[in-house]
Amino acid sequence: MTSISSRRLSKELMEIQNGGCPVGIDLEKADDFQCWRFSLEVMGESLYQNEKFTLQFRFDQQYPISSPAVQFVQTEGRQIPVHPHVYSNGHICASILGNEWSPVLSVIAVCVTLQSMLASCREKRRPIDNDRYVKHAPDNPKKTQFQYDDDTV
Amino acid sequence: MMSDYVPTIDDLRVKLCFICREEETYDKPEDPPRNWTHPCQCTLIAHEECLLEWIKTAQTKSTTTAVENALKCPQCGARYQLESDLPFGMRLMNEALIKWNVSLGTIGKWLLTAVPVGLVAGVVVGTHFALTQYGAYAVKEFFGNELFEALLTSDPSKWPWTALINLPLIPLGLISYRFNSTYNIFPAISSLLDWPDFQIRHGQNSNNDLLPWPPSPFTVGFIALPLTRYLYRKCLERVTRWVLQTSPQRGLNAAIEGDDDDRLLVIRFRHAQGNDGEPGGGDLRGAEDDNENPGNGGEASIRIYASPLGRRIGGALLIPFISKRMGNLLLRLSKYSELLRRFLAIRRPGRWPFSSLTMRSPASIGFSAGKNIFGQEREGEVTWRLVLRALWGGGRAWAEFDPVWWRNTIGFGIFVVAKDVIHLLHLYLVKKEFESRRVKNRDFRGVDVSGLDLLHRRESR
């Protein structure tokens, strides 16, 4: 018996395979319905020119009712992007991954949102509380209660 | 043509749930059928089941913003309208639960304040009980069983309400009396509240003597004792000065302070500015050596050391006990002296007018006493005589009892005097020892005498 989450993910996967990803986004790994990986590039002029990042999605059985756990990961030759909303452990402080997650969103929609988040960055720096957060951060970024106080960056 | 027709969800050819992304086409309905819903103002539609699950999940585990977000369309922002027919029972239970929670909260808050208050109240009540018990014990010891029975009775439930104020004041009064040499308010309150019922009990058969012996406790307590005490202290001061040969102007304040177990005696001689120290307290003050004179310039501060504090309190609380023992001693001695018997007003056994006194509760005595007073005044009895007699004789009520308190007071006075004498003797011996001290003189045996510049050298034999 297939769960809602796997049925929905298989549909999303099919859409990706049939229609392809938006520019700068590529599906790198989708062997199961637990963990997917995408490569992410910011197109056009930005602070992240010639940089490529790996974005990881982890899904639980309640997806899409519950949001996916999304974070950047360090892989061969790819670093965690330096961004005011991205901690050095890859955790992302973005409201659509927490409070504002909605089942109408999809994996690709999240990728596009994060891509534009990087694109609109004006200063490459870590979050102010990076060291403190990274020291005590849980493995799953969904367990963190982020304060989404800054929508402009 | 179809301008008036507003299509509904049932008119869609293909339905796509925005939550599970499942599709359903009009010609291939699902089996079993699932409800679809169009909850907002845009094109998003969903399975009712999926949407309710989404809302329920958000409501059970997320933050308030997440709940708000789940209750509106993610695309157009229209707020979902939820309908439910709340069964009567559930509504009732909801309200009951709310009430229950609110009352639990109230109870919790109440407990939060009640528990400390209760603890404090417990301590207060416990202290009050202990003090009351001590007060009753003190009254019993000092005034004797007979008077105690008449005043209070051994059954606390019969005590007048004033006893609950007066009795605890007795130990407090005794203790504060020990710390404060000036006239103290506590015993005064005590006696004023406690005895009026009893005091004004003028005899139906008028008493013959204007000034009965012994005087009433009021005369003793308010006039005789303070006066005696004052005179005694003056006297003691003089005697002390005479014995220790110190000048009044720059007196040597000899203080002897025992430490905890009184094995070591620390002797200190201090120069006092004004009048010199007075070893020993006043007549009622003293079960121990009390060398601090509070009026004494530089030494004015009351010195409270751990052990002297304990000794003072202990000494204060021992007063009734000591009084009783001393009173008993006097009673025994009075068998051999008619004069002492007269002075102490000790009755011969069998002559106590116990039978003539109808035992009534203090309250009823007070009541009848009040009536009597008014009656007598109306009959034209001279008021000053009443007052005088009340002050001096305290009415028949006191006279009708064996004046245990009188011999106890005298006994305690003797105790204090004896104690002061002993203390003074000790001080005197200490002084003598100091004065008789000599440093032993030695010759130069063993010293190389050639190095000494001597007046004239004697040939050694």
Coordinates of C-alpha atoms in Angstrom, one line a residue:
Chain A
M1 CA 0.0 0.0 0.0
T2 CA 1.4 3.3 -1.0
S3 CA 1.2 6.3 1.3
I4 CA -0.1 9.7 0.3
S5 CA 3.4 11.0 0.6
S6 CA 4.9 8.5 -1.9
R7 CA 2.0 8.9 -4.3
R8 CA 2.4 12.6 -4.3
L9 CA 6.2 12.4 -4.6
S10 CA 6.0 10.0 -7.5
K11 CA 3.8 12.5 -9.2
E12 CA 6.2 15.3 -8.6
L13 CA 9.0 13.1 -9.8
M14 CA 7.2 12.3 -12.9
E15 CA 6.5 16.0 -13.6
I16 CA 10.2 16.7 -13.2
Q17 CA 11.3 13.9 -15.5
N18 CA 8.7 14.8 -18.1
G19 CA 8.8 18.6 -18.0
G20 CA 12.4 19.1 -16.6
C21 CA 13.6 21.5 -14.0
P22 CA 13.7 25.2 -14.1
V23 CA 17.0 26.8 -15.2
G24 CA 19.9 26.3 -12.8
I25 CA 18.1 23.4 -10.9
D26 CA 18.9 19.8 -11.5
L27 CA 17.7 16.7 -9.9
E28 CA 20.7 14.7 -8.8
K29 CA 19.3 11.9 -6.6
A30 CA 15.8 10.6 -6.1
D31 CA 16.2 6.9 -5.4
D32 CA 13.5 6.8 -2.8
F33 CA 10.8 8.9 -1.3
Q34 CA 12.8 9.8 1.8
C35 CA 15.7 11.9 0.5
W36 CA 16.2 13.8 -2.7
R37 CA 19.1 16.0 -3.8
F38 CA 19.2 18.9 -6.2
S39 CA 22.0 20.9 -7.5
L40 CA 21.4 24.7 -7.4
E41 CA 22.9 27.5 -9.3
V42 CA 22.0 31.1 -9.4
M43 CA 21.6 32.3 -12.9
G44 CA 22.6 35.8 -14.1
E45 CA 24.4 38.4 -12.1
S46 CA 24.6 37.6 -8.4
L47 CA 27.1 37.2 -5.5
Y48 CA 27.1 33.4 -6.2
Q49 CA 28.3 33.4 -9.7
N50 CA 30.1 30.2 -10.7
E51 CA 29.0 28.6 -7.5
K52 CA 27.0 25.4 -7.3
F53 CA 25.3 24.1 -4.2
T54 CA 23.6 20.9 -3.1
L55 CA 20.1 21.1 -1.7
Q56 CA 18.8 18.2 0.2
F57 CA 15.1 17.3 0.8
R58 CA 14.0 14.9 3.4
F59 CA 10.4 13.8 3.5
D60 CA 8.3 12.1 6.1
Q61 CA 5.1 10.0 5.8
Q62 CA 3.0 13.1 6.2
Y63 CA 4.3 15.0 3.2
P64 CA 2.8 17.3 1.9
I65 CA 0.8 17.9 5.0
S66 CA 4.1 18.3 6.8
S67 CA 6.8 20.3 5.2
P68 CA 10.0 18.7 3.9
A69 CA 13.2 19.1 5.8
V70 CA 15.3 21.2 3.4
Q71 CA 18.9 22.1 3.9
F72 CA 22.2 22.7 2.0
V73 CA 24.7 20.0 2.2
Q74 CA 28.4 19.9 1.6
T75 CA 29.3 17.6 -1.2
E76 CA 32.3 17.1 -3.5
G77 CA 33.5 20.6 -4.5
R78 CA 30.4 22.3 -3.2
Q79 CA 30.2 24.4 -0.1
I80 CA 27.3 25.7 1.9
P81 CA 26.4 29.1 0.5
V82 CA 27.4 32.1 2.6
H83 CA 24.1 33.9 3.1
P84 CA 22.5 35.8 6.0
H85 CA 19.7 33.1 6.2
V86 CA 21.9 30.1 5.8
Y87 CA 23.8 28.7 8.7
S88 CA 27.1 27.1 8.2
N89 CA 25.7 23.7 8.9
G90 CA 23.4 24.1 5.9
H91 CA 20.2 24.9 7.8
I92 CA 18.0 27.5 6.1
C93 CA 15.9 30.1 7.9
A94 CA 13.1 30.5 5.5
S95 CA 9.4 30.9 6.4
I96 CA 8.1 28.7 3.6
L97 CA 10.0 25.8 5.2
G98 CA 8.3 26.4 8.5
N99 CA 5.3 28.5 9.3
E100 CA 4.3 29.3 5.7
W101 CA 4.7 25.8 4.3
S102 CA 1.6 24.8 2.4
P103 CA 0.8 21.6 0.5
V104 CA 0.3 23.7 -2.5
L105 CA 4.0 24.1 -2.6
S106 CA 6.1 21.5 -4.2
V107 CA 9.8 20.4 -4.2
I108 CA 10.4 22.4 -7.3
A109 CA 8.6 25.4 -5.9
V110 CA 10.9 25.3 -2.8
C111 CA 14.0 25.0 -5.0
V112 CA 12.9 28.1 -7.0
T113 CA 12.2 30.1 -3.9
L114 CA 15.6 29.3 -2.4
Q115 CA 17.3 30.0 -5.8
S116 CA 15.7 33.5 -5.8
M117 CA 16.6 33.9 -2.1
L118 CA 20.3 33.5 -3.1
A119 CA 19.9 35.6 -6.1
S120 CA 18.6 38.6 -4.2
C121 CA 21.4 38.5 -1.6
R122 CA 23.3 41.7 -1.3
E123 CA 25.9 40.8 1.2
K124 CA 27.7 37.5 1.7
R125 CA 27.7 36.8 5.4
R126 CA 26.5 34.2 7.9
P127 CA 23.6 34.8 10.2
I128 CA 24.4 36.8 13.3
D129 CA 23.8 33.9 15.7
N130 CA 25.5 31.4 13.5
D131 CA 28.1 30.1 16.0
R132 CA 25.6 29.8 18.8
Y133 CA 23.0 28.1 16.6
V134 CA 25.4 25.6 14.9
K135 CA 26.7 24.5 18.3
H136 CA 23.3 23.4 19.5
A137 CA 21.4 22.8 16.3
P138 CA 19.3 19.6 15.9
D139 CA 20.1 17.4 13.0
N140 CA 16.7 18.1 11.5
P141 CA 16.2 21.8 10.7
K142 CA 12.4 21.3 11.1
K143 CA 13.0 21.0 14.9
T144 CA 14.3 24.5 15.0
Q145 CA 11.8 27.3 15.7
F146 CA 13.2 30.0 13.5
Q147 CA 12.2 33.7 14.0
Y148 CA 11.4 34.9 10.5
D149 CA 12.1 38.6 11.2
D150 CA 13.8 39.8 8.1
D151 CA 12.0 39.4 4.8
T152 CA 14.1 41.7 2.8
V153 CA 17.4 39.8 2.5
Chain B
M1 CA -26.8 32.2 -22.7
M2 CA -25.3 30.8 -19.6
S3 CA -24.5 34.1 -18.0
D4 CA -26.6 33.4 -14.9
Y5 CA -25.2 30.0 -14.4
V6 CA -22.4 29.8 -11.8
P7 CA -20.5 26.6 -12.1
T8 CA -19.6 24.5 -9.1
I9 CA -16.9 21.9 -8.4
D10 CA -19.1 19.3 -9.9
D11 CA -18.9 20.9 -13.3
L12 CA -15.1 20.4 -13.6
R13 CA -13.9 18.0 -16.2
V14 CA -10.7 17.3 -14.3
K15 CA -10.2 17.8 -10.6
L16 CA -6.7 18.1 -9.2
C17 CA -6.2 18.1 -5.4
F18 CA -3.7 20.7 -4.5
I19 CA -2.6 18.7 -1.5
C20 CA -2.2 15.1 -2.7
R21 CA -2.0 16.0 -6.4
E22 CA -4.4 13.2 -7.3
E23 CA -6.5 13.7 -10.3
E24 CA -10.0 12.7 -11.0
T25 CA -11.8 13.1 -14.3
Y26 CA -15.5 13.5 -14.6
D27 CA -15.9 10.3 -16.7
K28 CA -13.9 8.1 -14.4
P29 CA -15.2 8.7 -10.9
E30 CA -13.2 7.2 -8.1
D31 CA -14.6 4.2 -6.3
P32 CA -15.3 4.7 -3.5
P33 CA -16.1 8.3 -4.2
R34 CA -14.2 11.0 -2.3
N35 CA -15.6 14.4 -1.6
W36 CA -14.1 17.4 -3.3
T37 CA -14.1 20.9 -2.0
H38 CA -13.5 24.3 -3.4
P39 CA -13.0 26.3 -0.3
C40 CA -11.7 29.7 -1.5
Q41 CA -12.0 32.2 -4.2
C42 CA -9.4 30.9 -6.7
T43 CA -9.0 27.8 -8.8
L44 CA -7.4 25.6 -6.1
I45 CA -9.5 22.6 -5.2
A46 CA -8.8 19.7 -2.9
H47 CA -10.1 16.5 -1.5
E48 CA -12.1 17.5 1.6
E49 CA -10.3 14.8 3.4
C50 CA -6.9 16.1 2.5
L51 CA -7.8 19.7 3.4
L52 CA -9.3 18.7 6.8
E53 CA -6.2 16.6 7.5
W54 CA -4.0 19.6 6.6
I55 CA -5.9 21.9 8.9
K56 CA -6.1 19.3 11.7
T57 CA -2.4 18.7 11.6
A58 CA -1.6 22.4 11.6
Q59 CA -3.9 22.9 14.5
T60 CA -2.5 20.1 16.6
K61 CA 1.2 20.7 16.4
S62 CA 2.1 24.0 14.9
T63 CA 2.5 27.5 16.0
T64 CA -0.3 30.1 15.8
T65 CA 0.9 31.6 12.6
A66 CA 1.0 28.1 11.0
V67 CA -2.6 27.6 12.1
E68 CA -3.6 30.9 10.6
N69 CA -1.8 30.0 7.4
A70 CA -3.5 26.6 7.3
L71 CA -6.9 28.1 7.6
K72 CA -6.6 30.2 4.5
C73 CA -5.9 29.5 0.9
P74 CA -2.2 29.6 0.1
Q75 CA -2.9 31.1 -3.2
C76 CA -5.7 33.7 -2.9
G77 CA -5.6 34.0 0.9
A78 CA -9.3 33.5 1.4
R79 CA -10.2 32.2 4.7
Y80 CA -11.7 28.7 4.8
Q81 CA -15.1 28.5 6.4
L82 CA -15.4 25.4 8.5
E83 CA -18.7 24.0 9.3
S84 CA -19.4 21.4 11.8
D85 CA -22.4 20.2 13.6
L86 CA -21.2 20.1 17.1
P87 CA -23.3 17.5 18.9
F88 CA -25.0 18.7 22.0
G89 CA -23.0 16.3 24.1
M90 CA -19.7 17.5 22.7
R91 CA -20.6 21.1 23.2
L92 CA -21.5 20.4 26.7
M93 CA -18.3 18.5 27.3
N94 CA -16.3 21.3 25.7
E95 CA -17.8 23.8 28.0
A96 CA -17.3 21.5 30.9
L97 CA -13.7 21.1 29.9
I98 CA -13.2 24.8 29.7
K99 CA -14.8 25.3 33.0
W100 CA -12.8 22.5 34.5
N101 CA -9.6 23.9 33.1
V102 CA -10.5 27.4 34.3
S103 CA -11.3 26.1 37.8
L104 CA -8.2 24.0 37.8
G105 CA -6.3 27.2 37.1
T106 CA -8.1 29.0 39.8
I107 CA -7.5 26.2 42.3
G108 CA -3.8 26.2 41.3
K109 CA -3.5 29.9 41.8
W110 CA -5.4 29.7 45.0
L111 CA -3.0 26.9 46.2
L112 CA 0.0 29.0 45.2
T113 CA -1.1 31.6 47.6
A114 CA -2.8 29.4 50.1
V115 CA 0.1 27.1 50.7
P116 CA 2.6 29.7 51.9
V117 CA -0.2 31.5 53.8
G118 CA -1.1 28.2 55.3
L119 CA 2.5 27.5 56.3
V120 CA 2.8 30.9 57.8
A121 CA -0.5 30.5 59.6
G122 CA 0.6 27.1 60.8
V123 CA 3.8 28.5 62.3
V124 CA 1.8 31.4 63.8
V125 CA -0.8 29.1 65.3
G126 CA 1.9 26.7 66.5
T127 CA 3.8 29.5 68.1
H128 CA 0.6 30.9 69.6
F129 CA -0.3 27.5 71.0
A130 CA 3.2 27.1 72.6
L131 CA 3.1 30.6 74.0
T132 CA -0.4 30.1 75.3
Q133 CA 0.6 26.8 76.9
Y134 CA 3.5 28.5 78.5
G135 CA 1.3 31.3 79.7
A136 CA -1.1 28.9 81.3
Y137 CA 1.8 27.1 82.9
A138 CA 3.2 30.4 84.2
V139 CA -0.2 31.4 85.7
K140 CA -0.6 28.1 87.3
E141 CA 2.9 28.2 88.8
F142 CA 2.7 31.7 89.9
F143 CA -0.8 32.1 91.2
G144 CA -1.3 28.5 92.3
N145 CA -3.6 25.8 91.2
E146 CA -6.6 27.1 93.1
L147 CA -6.6 30.5 91.5
F148 CA -5.7 29.1 88.2
E149 CA -8.8 26.9 88.3
A150 CA -10.9 29.9 89.2
L151 CA -9.4 32.2 86.7
L152 CA -9.0 29.9 83.7
T153 CA -9.9 26.4 84.7
S154 CA -7.8 23.5 83.4
D155 CA -10.2 23.1 80.5
P156 CA -9.0 25.4 77.7
S157 CA -12.4 25.3 76.0
K158 CA -13.7 27.3 78.9
W159 CA -11.2 30.0 78.8
P160 CA -12.4 33.5 78.0
W161 CA -11.3 34.8 74.7
T162 CA -9.0 37.3 76.4
A163 CA -6.9 34.4 77.6
L164 CA -5.9 33.7 74.0
I165 CA -4.4 37.1 73.9
N166 CA -3.1 37.4 77.5
L167 CA -1.5 34.0 77.9
P168 CA 0.8 34.3 74.9
L169 CA 1.7 37.7 76.1
I170 CA 3.0 36.4 79.3
P171 CA 6.2 34.7 77.9
L172 CA 6.7 37.6 75.5
G173 CA 6.3 40.0 78.3
L174 CA 8.7 38.1 80.5
I175 CA 11.3 38.0 77.8
S176 CA 11.0 41.6 76.7
Y177 CA 11.1 42.5 80.4
R178 CA 14.5 40.9 80.6
F179 CA 15.8 42.8 77.7
N180 CA 14.3 46.1 78.5
S181 CA 15.0 47.6 81.8
T182 CA 12.3 50.3 81.5
Y183 CA 8.8 49.7 82.5
N184 CA 7.3 47.3 80.0
I185 CA 3.9 47.4 78.4
F186 CA 3.4 43.7 78.0
P187 CA 2.8 42.7 81.6
A188 CA 0.5 45.7 81.9
I189 CA -1.6 44.7 78.9
S190 CA -1.6 41.2 80.2
S191 CA -3.0 42.0 83.6
L192 CA -5.4 44.6 82.3
L193 CA -7.0 42.3 79.9
D194 CA -6.9 39.2 82.0
W195 CA -8.2 40.1 85.4
P196 CA -11.0 42.7 85.2
D197 CA -13.6 40.0 85.3
F198 CA -12.2 39.0 88.6
Q199 CA -10.9 42.0 90.2
I200 CA -14.0 44.0 90.6
R201 CA -15.8 41.4 92.5
H202 CA -16.9 43.3 95.4
G203 CA -18.3 41.3 98.2
Q204 CA -21.9 41.1 98.9
N205 CA -20.8 41.0 102.5
S206 CA -18.6 44.0 102.7
N207 CA -15.1 43.3 103.9
N208 CA -14.2 44.8 107.2
D209 CA -10.7 46.1 106.6
L210 CA -10.1 48.9 104.2
L211 CA -6.6 47.7 103.5
P212 CA -6.5 43.9 103.5
W213 CA -3.2 42.0 103.5
P214 CA -1.7 41.1 101.2
P215 CA -2.4 43.9 98.7
S216 CA -3.9 43.0 95.4
P217 CA -1.7 41.9 92.6
F218 CA -2.5 45.2 90.9
T219 CA -1.1 47.2 93.7
V220 CA 2.0 45.0 93.7
G221 CA 2.4 44.8 90.0
F222 CA 1.8 48.4 89.1
I223 CA 3.1 50.3 92.1
A224 CA 5.0 48.2 94.6
L225 CA 7.2 46.2 92.2
P226 CA 8.4 49.1 90.0
L227 CA 9.0 51.1 93.1
T228 CA 10.8 48.3 94.9
R229 CA 12.7 47.6 91.8
Y230 CA 13.8 51.2 91.3
L231 CA 14.9 51.5 94.9
Y232 CA 16.6 48.1 94.9
R233 CA 18.6 49.0 91.9
K234 CA 19.7 52.3 93.4
C235 CA 20.6 50.4 96.5
L236 CA 22.4 47.7 94.6
E237 CA 24.4 50.3 92.7
R238 CA 25.6 51.9 95.9
V239 CA 26.5 48.6 97.5
T240 CA 28.3 47.5 94.4
R241 CA 30.3 50.7 94.4
W242 CA 31.1 50.4 98.0
V243 CA 32.1 46.8 97.7
L244 CA 34.2 47.3 94.6
Q245 CA 35.5 50.7 95.8
T246 CA 35.0 52.4 92.5
S247 CA 34.3 56.1 92.2
P248 CA 31.0 57.2 90.7
Q249 CA 32.6 59.6 88.3
R250 CA 35.0 57.3 86.4
G251 CA 33.8 54.0 87.4
L252 CA 35.4 50.7 86.6
N253 CA 32.8 48.6 85.0
A254 CA 33.7 45.2 86.0
A255 CA 32.2 42.7 83.8
I256 CA 32.4 39.0 84.0
E257 CA 31.1 37.1 81.1
G258 CA 30.9 33.4 81.1
D259 CA 31.2 31.6 77.8
D260 CA 29.0 28.8 76.7
D261 CA 29.7 26.2 79.4
D262 CA 30.8 28.7 82.0
R263 CA 34.2 27.0 82.4
L264 CA 36.2 29.9 81.2
L265 CA 35.6 33.3 82.8
V266 CA 36.6 36.3 80.8
I267 CA 37.2 39.3 83.0
R268 CA 37.0 42.7 81.5
F269 CA 37.5 46.0 83.2
R270 CA 36.1 48.8 81.2
H271 CA 36.1 52.5 81.8
A272 CA 32.6 53.8 81.7
Q273 CA 31.8 57.4 81.2
G274 CA 28.7 58.1 83.2
N275 CA 27.5 56.1 86.2
D276 CA 29.2 52.8 86.6
G277 CA 27.8 49.4 85.9
E278 CA 25.3 47.7 88.0
P279 CA 25.8 44.1 88.2
G280 CA 22.6 42.2 88.5
G281 CA 19.3 43.2 87.1
G282 CA 16.4 44.6 88.9
D283 CA 14.3 42.5 91.1
L284 CA 12.3 40.9 88.4
R285 CA 15.1 40.8 85.9
G286 CA 17.4 38.5 87.1
A287 CA 18.2 34.9 86.8
E288 CA 21.7 35.6 85.6
D289 CA 24.5 38.2 85.8
D290 CA 23.6 41.1 83.7
N291 CA 26.4 43.6 83.6
E292 CA 25.4 45.8 80.7
N293 CA 23.9 49.1 81.8
P294 CA 21.9 50.3 78.8
G295 CA 22.3 54.0 79.9
N296 CA 26.0 53.7 79.9
G297 CA 27.5 56.1 77.3
G298 CA 29.8 54.0 75.1
E299 CA 28.4 50.8 76.2
A300 CA 24.9 51.7 75.4
S301 CA 24.2 49.1 72.8
I302 CA 22.5 46.0 74.0
R303 CA 25.0 43.3 73.5
I304 CA 23.5 40.1 72.2
Y305 CA 25.8 37.2 72.0
A306 CA 24.4 33.8 71.1
S307 CA 24.8 32.3 74.5
P308 CA 23.8 35.3 76.7
L309 CA 20.7 35.6 74.5
G310 CA 19.8 32.1 75.2
R311 CA 20.5 32.6 78.9
R312 CA 18.3 35.6 79.0
I313 CA 15.4 34.0 77.4
G314 CA 15.8 30.9 79.4
G315 CA 16.2 33.0 82.5
A316 CA 13.0 34.9 81.7
L317 CA 11.0 31.8 81.0
L318 CA 12.3 30.2 84.2
I319 CA 10.8 33.1 86.3
P320 CA 7.5 31.4 87.1
F321 CA 9.2 28.1 87.9
I322 CA 11.7 29.7 90.2
S323 CA 9.0 31.8 91.8
K324 CA 7.0 28.7 92.6
R325 CA 10.0 26.9 94.1
M326 CA 10.9 29.8 96.2
G327 CA 7.3 30.3 97.2
N328 CA 7.1 26.7 98.3
L329 CA 10.3 27.1 100.2
L330 CA 8.8 30.1 102.0
L331 CA 5.6 28.1 102.7
R332 CA 7.7 25.4 104.3
L333 CA 9.7 27.9 106.4
S334 CA 6.5 29.6 107.5
K335 CA 5.6 26.6 109.6
Y336 CA 8.3 27.7 112.0
S337 CA 7.5 31.4 112.1
E338 CA 4.2 33.0 112.9
L339 CA 5.5 36.4 111.7
L340 CA 6.4 35.0 108.3
R341 CA 3.0 33.3 108.1
R342 CA 1.3 36.6 108.8
F343 CA 3.5 38.4 106.3
L344 CA 2.8 35.9 103.6
A345 CA -0.8 35.7 104.6
I346 CA -0.7 32.0 104.6
R347 CA -3.9 30.4 105.7
R348 CA -4.1 27.5 107.9
P349 CA -5.4 24.4 106.2
G350 CA -9.2 24.0 106.6
R351 CA -9.8 27.7 107.1
W352 CA -9.8 28.4 103.4
P353 CA -13.2 29.9 102.6
F354 CA -13.3 27.7 99.6
S355 CA -16.8 26.5 100.2
S356 CA -18.2 29.9 100.4
L357 CA -17.0 30.7 96.9
T358 CA -19.4 29.5 94.3
M359 CA -17.3 28.4 91.4
R360 CA -18.5 30.2 88.4
S361 CA -17.0 30.7 85.0
P362 CA -15.0 34.0 84.7
A363 CA -17.5 35.3 82.2
S364 CA -20.4 35.0 84.5
I365 CA -18.4 36.4 87.4
G366 CA -17.7 39.4 85.3
F367 CA -21.3 39.8 84.3
S368 CA -22.5 39.7 87.9
A369 CA -19.7 42.0 89.0
G370 CA -20.8 44.6 86.4
K371 CA -24.3 44.5 87.8
N372 CA -23.1 44.8 91.3
I373 CA -21.0 47.8 90.5
F374 CA -23.8 49.7 88.9
G375 CA -26.2 48.7 91.7
Q376 CA -23.8 49.9 94.3
E377 CA -23.1 53.2 92.6
R378 CA -26.8 53.9 92.4
E379 CA -27.0 53.2 96.0
G380 CA -24.6 56.0 96.5
E381 CA -21.4 54.1 97.4
V382 CA -18.5 56.5 97.3
T383 CA -16.6 55.9 94.1
W384 CA -13.1 56.7 95.4
R385 CA -13.5 54.1 98.0
L386 CA -14.4 51.6 95.4
V387 CA -11.4 52.5 93.3
L388 CA -9.0 52.5 96.3
R389 CA -10.3 49.2 97.5
A390 CA -10.1 47.7 94.0
L391 CA -6.6 48.9 93.7
W392 CA -5.4 47.9 97.0
G393 CA -7.5 44.9 97.9
G394 CA -8.7 43.9 94.5
G395 CA -12.0 43.0 95.9
R396 CA -12.9 39.9 97.8
A397 CA -12.1 37.6 95.0
W398 CA -8.3 37.9 95.5
A399 CA -8.6 37.8 99.3
E400 CA -10.6 34.6 99.2
F401 CA -7.8 32.7 97.7
D402 CA -4.6 31.5 99.2
P403 CA -2.2 34.2 98.0
V404 CA 0.2 31.9 96.4
W405 CA 1.3 34.7 94.0
W406 CA 2.3 36.8 97.0
R407 CA 4.7 34.4 98.5
N408 CA 5.9 33.5 95.0
T409 CA 6.7 37.2 94.4
I410 CA 8.4 37.6 97.7
G411 CA 10.3 34.3 97.0
F412 CA 11.4 35.5 93.7
G413 CA 12.5 38.8 95.1
I414 CA 14.6 36.8 97.6
F415 CA 16.0 34.7 94.8
V416 CA 17.0 37.8 92.9
V417 CA 18.6 39.4 96.0
A418 CA 20.5 36.2 96.7
K419 CA 21.6 35.9 93.2
D420 CA 22.9 39.5 93.2
V421 CA 24.6 38.9 96.4
I422 CA 26.4 35.9 95.1
H423 CA 27.3 37.8 91.9
L424 CA 28.6 40.7 93.9
L425 CA 30.6 38.4 96.1
H426 CA 32.1 36.9 93.0
L427 CA 33.0 40.3 91.6
Y428 CA 34.4 41.2 94.9
L429 CA 36.6 38.1 95.0
V430 CA 37.8 38.7 91.5
K431 CA 38.7 42.3 92.4
K432 CA 40.5 41.1 95.5
E433 CA 42.4 38.6 93.4
F434 CA 43.4 41.3 91.0
E435 CA 44.5 43.6 93.8
S436 CA 46.5 41.0 95.6
R437 CA 48.4 40.0 92.5
R438 CA 52.2 40.4 92.8
V439 CA 54.9 39.7 90.4
K440 CA 57.4 37.4 92.1
N441 CA 60.8 38.9 92.5
R442 CA 63.9 36.9 91.8
D443 CA 67.6 37.3 92.5
F444 CA 70.3 37.1 89.8
R445 CA 71.2 33.6 90.4
G446 CA 72.6 32.0 87.3
V447 CA 73.2 35.4 85.7
D448 CA 76.7 36.5 84.9
V449 CA 77.0 39.2 87.5
S450 CA 80.2 40.7 86.0
G451 CA 78.0 42.4 83.4
L452 CA 75.9 44.2 85.9
D453 CA 76.5 47.7 87.1
L454 CA 76.1 47.1 90.8
L455 CA 76.0 49.6 93.6
H456 CA 78.7 47.8 95.5
R457 CA 80.0 44.3 95.1
R458 CA 79.7 42.0 98.0
E459 CA 82.3 39.4 98.4
S460 CA 80.8 36.0 98.1
R461 CA 81.2 34.1 101.2

